[in-house]
Amino acid sequence: MSTLIVALPVPPRLSSQGAAGVALAPAEYDHVFSDSAAGARLQAGRAPAALLPAAQQVIAVIPAHGIGWHRVVLPKAPAAELRAALAGVLEDVLLEDDAELHLAPAPQAKAGEPVWVAAVRQAWIPAPLA
């Protein structure tokens, strides 16, 4: 299995006026690529998002202060409607429009139980990784 690990840059901060600054994608991303089919070969480098190696698994490493963590009870909703249900539960605590955020509940989360949900600005995640 091939794995690509990409380090995302520090996210932009909100301006003092409260409006979100324009997030400019960096020209290149630091990354590590591993291909176990090629004998666990590792290669590290820097490349534009469009030129990152293709991999079966992609992991984006986000700086800790670029993630908002929220503890909620996971709503009971079909998988296709879970994102909208999560946005509804988090509506009062999110500082940004939920349509601009990527919401990720903890793996193996079960409906009706407390779970940690990570919130990250979607514009900050490069398109090839989203």
PDB file of C-alpha atoms in Angstrom:
ATOM      1  CA  MET A   1       0.000   0.000   0.000  1.00  0.00           C
ATOM      2  CA  SER A   2       1.243   3.476  -0.810  1.00  0.00           C
ATOM      3  CA  THR A   3       0.875   6.323   1.666  1.00  0.00           C
ATOM      4  CA  LEU A   4       1.364  10.043   1.176  1.00  0.00           C
ATOM      5  CA  ILE A   5       1.788  12.245   4.262  1.00  0.00           C
ATOM      6  CA  VAL A   6       1.446  15.972   3.576  1.00  0.00           C
ATOM      7  CA  ALA A   7       2.268  18.735   6.073  1.00  0.00           C
ATOM      8  CA  LEU A   8      -0.230  21.574   5.760  1.00  0.00           C
ATOM      9  CA  PRO A   9       1.038  25.076   6.541  1.00  0.00           C
ATOM     10  CA  VAL A  10      -0.091  27.134   9.507  1.00  0.00           C
ATOM     11  CA  PRO A  11      -3.661  28.319   8.805  1.00  0.00           C
ATOM     12  CA  PRO A  12      -4.429  32.012   8.425  1.00  0.00           C
ATOM     13  CA  ARG A  13      -5.839  33.826  11.457  1.00  0.00           C
ATOM     14  CA  LEU A  14      -8.901  36.031  11.524  1.00  0.00           C
ATOM     15  CA  SER A  15      -8.141  39.723  11.197  1.00  0.00           C
ATOM     16  CA  SER A  16      -8.734  42.139  14.056  1.00  0.00           C
ATOM     17  CA  GLN A  17     -11.885  43.368  12.258  1.00  0.00           C
ATOM     18  CA  GLY A  18     -13.332  39.851  12.498  1.00  0.00           C
ATOM     19  CA  ALA A  19     -13.376  39.103   8.764  1.00  0.00           C
ATOM     20  CA  ALA A  20     -11.556  36.007   7.589  1.00  0.00           C
ATOM     21  CA  GLY A  21      -8.336  36.703   5.754  1.00  0.00           C
ATOM     22  CA  VAL A  22      -7.884  35.270   2.286  1.00  0.00           C
ATOM     23  CA  ALA A  23      -6.154  31.914   2.560  1.00  0.00           C
ATOM     24  CA  LEU A  24      -3.419  31.676  -0.016  1.00  0.00           C
ATOM     25  CA  ALA A  25      -2.290  28.174  -0.820  1.00  0.00           C
ATOM     26  CA  PRO A  26       1.454  27.731  -0.509  1.00  0.00           C
ATOM     27  CA  ALA A  27       3.403  27.149  -3.690  1.00  0.00           C
ATOM     28  CA  GLU A  28       4.652  23.781  -2.416  1.00  0.00           C
ATOM     29  CA  TYR A  29       3.938  21.236   0.312  1.00  0.00           C
ATOM     30  CA  ASP A  30       6.403  19.206   2.360  1.00  0.00           C
ATOM     31  CA  HIS A  31       5.578  15.517   2.056  1.00  0.00           C
ATOM     32  CA  VAL A  32       6.713  11.979   2.707  1.00  0.00           C
ATOM     33  CA  PHE A  33       5.767   9.126   0.375  1.00  0.00           C
ATOM     34  CA  SER A  34       5.964   5.441   1.265  1.00  0.00           C
ATOM     35  CA  ASP A  35       5.261   2.526  -1.051  1.00  0.00           C
ATOM     36  CA  SER A  36       5.270  -0.845   0.711  1.00  0.00           C
ATOM     37  CA  ALA A  37       4.869  -2.612  -2.654  1.00  0.00           C
ATOM     38  CA  ALA A  38       8.277  -1.219  -3.608  1.00  0.00           C
ATOM     39  CA  GLY A  39       9.940  -2.575  -0.470  1.00  0.00           C
ATOM     40  CA  ALA A  40       8.898   0.132   2.010  1.00  0.00           C
ATOM     41  CA  ARG A  41      10.696   2.760  -0.031  1.00  0.00           C
ATOM     42  CA  LEU A  42      10.496   6.213   1.551  1.00  0.00           C
ATOM     43  CA  GLN A  43      10.955   9.494  -0.227  1.00  0.00           C
ATOM     44  CA  ALA A  44      10.553  12.986   1.133  1.00  0.00           C
ATOM     45  CA  GLY A  45      10.304  16.222  -0.719  1.00  0.00           C
ATOM     46  CA  ARG A  46       8.483  19.397  -1.546  1.00  0.00           C
ATOM     47  CA  ALA A  47       6.076  19.807  -4.472  1.00  0.00           C
ATOM     48  CA  PRO A  48       3.047  21.776  -5.663  1.00  0.00           C
ATOM     49  CA  ALA A  49      -0.262  20.104  -4.749  1.00  0.00           C
ATOM     50  CA  ALA A  50      -0.889  19.022  -8.344  1.00  0.00           C
ATOM     51  CA  LEU A  51       2.476  17.229  -8.480  1.00  0.00           C
ATOM     52  CA  LEU A  52       2.273  15.312  -5.200  1.00  0.00           C
ATOM     53  CA  PRO A  53       2.719  11.558  -5.698  1.00  0.00           C
ATOM     54  CA  ALA A  54      -0.495   9.561  -6.119  1.00  0.00           C
ATOM     55  CA  ALA A  55      -1.139   7.219  -3.209  1.00  0.00           C
ATOM     56  CA  GLN A  56      -3.774   4.797  -1.987  1.00  0.00           C
ATOM     57  CA  GLN A  57      -3.883   6.559   1.388  1.00  0.00           C
ATOM     58  CA  VAL A  58      -3.379  10.298   1.957  1.00  0.00           C
ATOM     59  CA  ILE A  59      -2.783  11.771   5.415  1.00  0.00           C
ATOM     60  CA  ALA A  60      -2.809  15.540   5.946  1.00  0.00           C
ATOM     61  CA  VAL A  61      -0.930  16.689   9.049  1.00  0.00           C
ATOM     62  CA  ILE A  62      -2.612  19.807  10.399  1.00  0.00           C
ATOM     63  CA  PRO A  63      -0.977  22.105  12.966  1.00  0.00           C
ATOM     64  CA  ALA A  64      -2.768  21.725  16.306  1.00  0.00           C
ATOM     65  CA  HIS A  65      -3.991  25.322  16.427  1.00  0.00           C
ATOM     66  CA  GLY A  66      -5.629  24.885  12.993  1.00  0.00           C
ATOM     67  CA  ILE A  67      -8.244  22.507  14.410  1.00  0.00           C
ATOM     68  CA  GLY A  68     -11.287  23.339  16.483  1.00  0.00           C
ATOM     69  CA  TRP A  69     -12.322  20.473  18.790  1.00  0.00           C
ATOM     70  CA  HIS A  70     -15.901  20.063  19.982  1.00  0.00           C
ATOM     71  CA  ARG A  71     -17.373  17.404  22.281  1.00  0.00           C
ATOM     72  CA  VAL A  72     -20.957  16.518  21.314  1.00  0.00           C
ATOM     73  CA  VAL A  73     -23.340  13.589  21.343  1.00  0.00           C
ATOM     74  CA  LEU A  74     -23.200  12.100  17.851  1.00  0.00           C
ATOM     75  CA  PRO A  75     -26.636  12.515  16.272  1.00  0.00           C
ATOM     76  CA  LYS A  76     -28.578   9.494  15.066  1.00  0.00           C
ATOM     77  CA  ALA A  77     -28.702  10.150  11.325  1.00  0.00           C
ATOM     78  CA  PRO A  78     -28.118   8.165   8.131  1.00  0.00           C
ATOM     79  CA  ALA A  79     -24.542   8.426   6.820  1.00  0.00           C
ATOM     80  CA  ALA A  80     -25.677  10.662   3.937  1.00  0.00           C
ATOM     81  CA  GLU A  81     -27.191  13.157   6.401  1.00  0.00           C
ATOM     82  CA  LEU A  82     -24.601  12.967   9.199  1.00  0.00           C
ATOM     83  CA  ARG A  83     -22.690  16.088   8.155  1.00  0.00           C
ATOM     84  CA  ALA A  84     -25.843  18.231   8.179  1.00  0.00           C
ATOM     85  CA  ALA A  85     -26.862  16.731  11.530  1.00  0.00           C
ATOM     86  CA  LEU A  86     -23.419  17.495  13.009  1.00  0.00           C
ATOM     87  CA  ALA A  87     -23.605  21.066  11.712  1.00  0.00           C
ATOM     88  CA  GLY A  88     -26.966  21.435  13.435  1.00  0.00           C
ATOM     89  CA  VAL A  89     -25.604  20.169  16.757  1.00  0.00           C
ATOM     90  CA  LEU A  90     -22.566  22.477  16.504  1.00  0.00           C
ATOM     91  CA  GLU A  91     -24.510  25.496  15.215  1.00  0.00           C
ATOM     92  CA  ASP A  92     -24.228  27.515  18.445  1.00  0.00           C
ATOM     93  CA  VAL A  93     -20.510  26.930  19.017  1.00  0.00           C
ATOM     94  CA  LEU A  94     -19.019  27.332  15.538  1.00  0.00           C
ATOM     95  CA  LEU A  95     -17.418  30.712  14.856  1.00  0.00           C
ATOM     96  CA  GLU A  96     -17.699  30.345  11.084  1.00  0.00           C
ATOM     97  CA  ASP A  97     -20.366  29.279   8.605  1.00  0.00           C
ATOM     98  CA  ASP A  98     -20.571  25.487   8.845  1.00  0.00           C
ATOM     99  CA  ALA A  99     -20.614  25.268   5.014  1.00  0.00           C
ATOM    100  CA  GLU A 100     -16.995  26.520   5.065  1.00  0.00           C
ATOM    101  CA  LEU A 101     -15.827  23.842   7.502  1.00  0.00           C
ATOM    102  CA  HIS A 102     -14.785  20.231   7.209  1.00  0.00           C
ATOM    103  CA  LEU A 103     -16.289  18.336  10.177  1.00  0.00           C
ATOM    104  CA  ALA A 104     -14.722  15.019  11.157  1.00  0.00           C
ATOM    105  CA  PRO A 105     -16.049  12.899  14.023  1.00  0.00           C
ATOM    106  CA  ALA A 106     -13.653  10.539  15.771  1.00  0.00           C
ATOM    107  CA  PRO A 107     -13.240   7.136  14.092  1.00  0.00           C
ATOM    108  CA  GLN A 108     -15.533   4.387  15.381  1.00  0.00           C
ATOM    109  CA  ALA A 109     -17.948   6.975  16.812  1.00  0.00           C
ATOM    110  CA  LYS A 110     -21.379   5.600  17.644  1.00  0.00           C
ATOM    111  CA  ALA A 111     -24.682   7.451  17.321  1.00  0.00           C
ATOM    112  CA  GLY A 112     -26.107   8.630  20.624  1.00  0.00           C
ATOM    113  CA  GLU A 113     -22.727   8.605  22.384  1.00  0.00           C
ATOM    114  CA  PRO A 114     -20.344  11.497  23.203  1.00  0.00           C
ATOM    115  CA  VAL A 115     -17.713  12.027  20.525  1.00  0.00           C
ATOM    116  CA  TRP A 116     -14.979  14.517  19.650  1.00  0.00           C
ATOM    117  CA  VAL A 117     -15.523  16.338  16.349  1.00  0.00           C
ATOM    118  CA  ALA A 118     -12.702  18.181  14.583  1.00  0.00           C
ATOM    119  CA  ALA A 119     -13.567  21.333  12.607  1.00  0.00           C
ATOM    120  CA  VAL A 120     -11.141  22.630   9.952  1.00  0.00           C
ATOM    121  CA  ARG A 121     -11.616  25.399   7.376  1.00  0.00           C
ATOM    122  CA  GLN A 122     -12.163  23.702   3.984  1.00  0.00           C
ATOM    123  CA  ALA A 123     -10.510  26.542   2.039  1.00  0.00           C
ATOM    124  CA  TRP A 124      -7.302  25.782   3.875  1.00  0.00           C
ATOM    125  CA  ILE A 125      -7.144  22.162   2.649  1.00  0.00           C
ATOM    126  CA  PRO A 126      -5.657  21.933  -0.873  1.00  0.00           C
ATOM    127  CA  ALA A 127      -8.133  20.594  -3.479  1.00  0.00           C
ATOM    128  CA  PRO A 128      -6.074  17.488  -4.386  1.00  0.00           C
ATOM    129  CA  LEU A 129      -6.178  16.413  -0.718  1.00  0.00           C
ATOM    130  CA  ALA A 130      -9.806  17.271   0.094  1.00  0.00           C
TER     131      ALA A 130
END
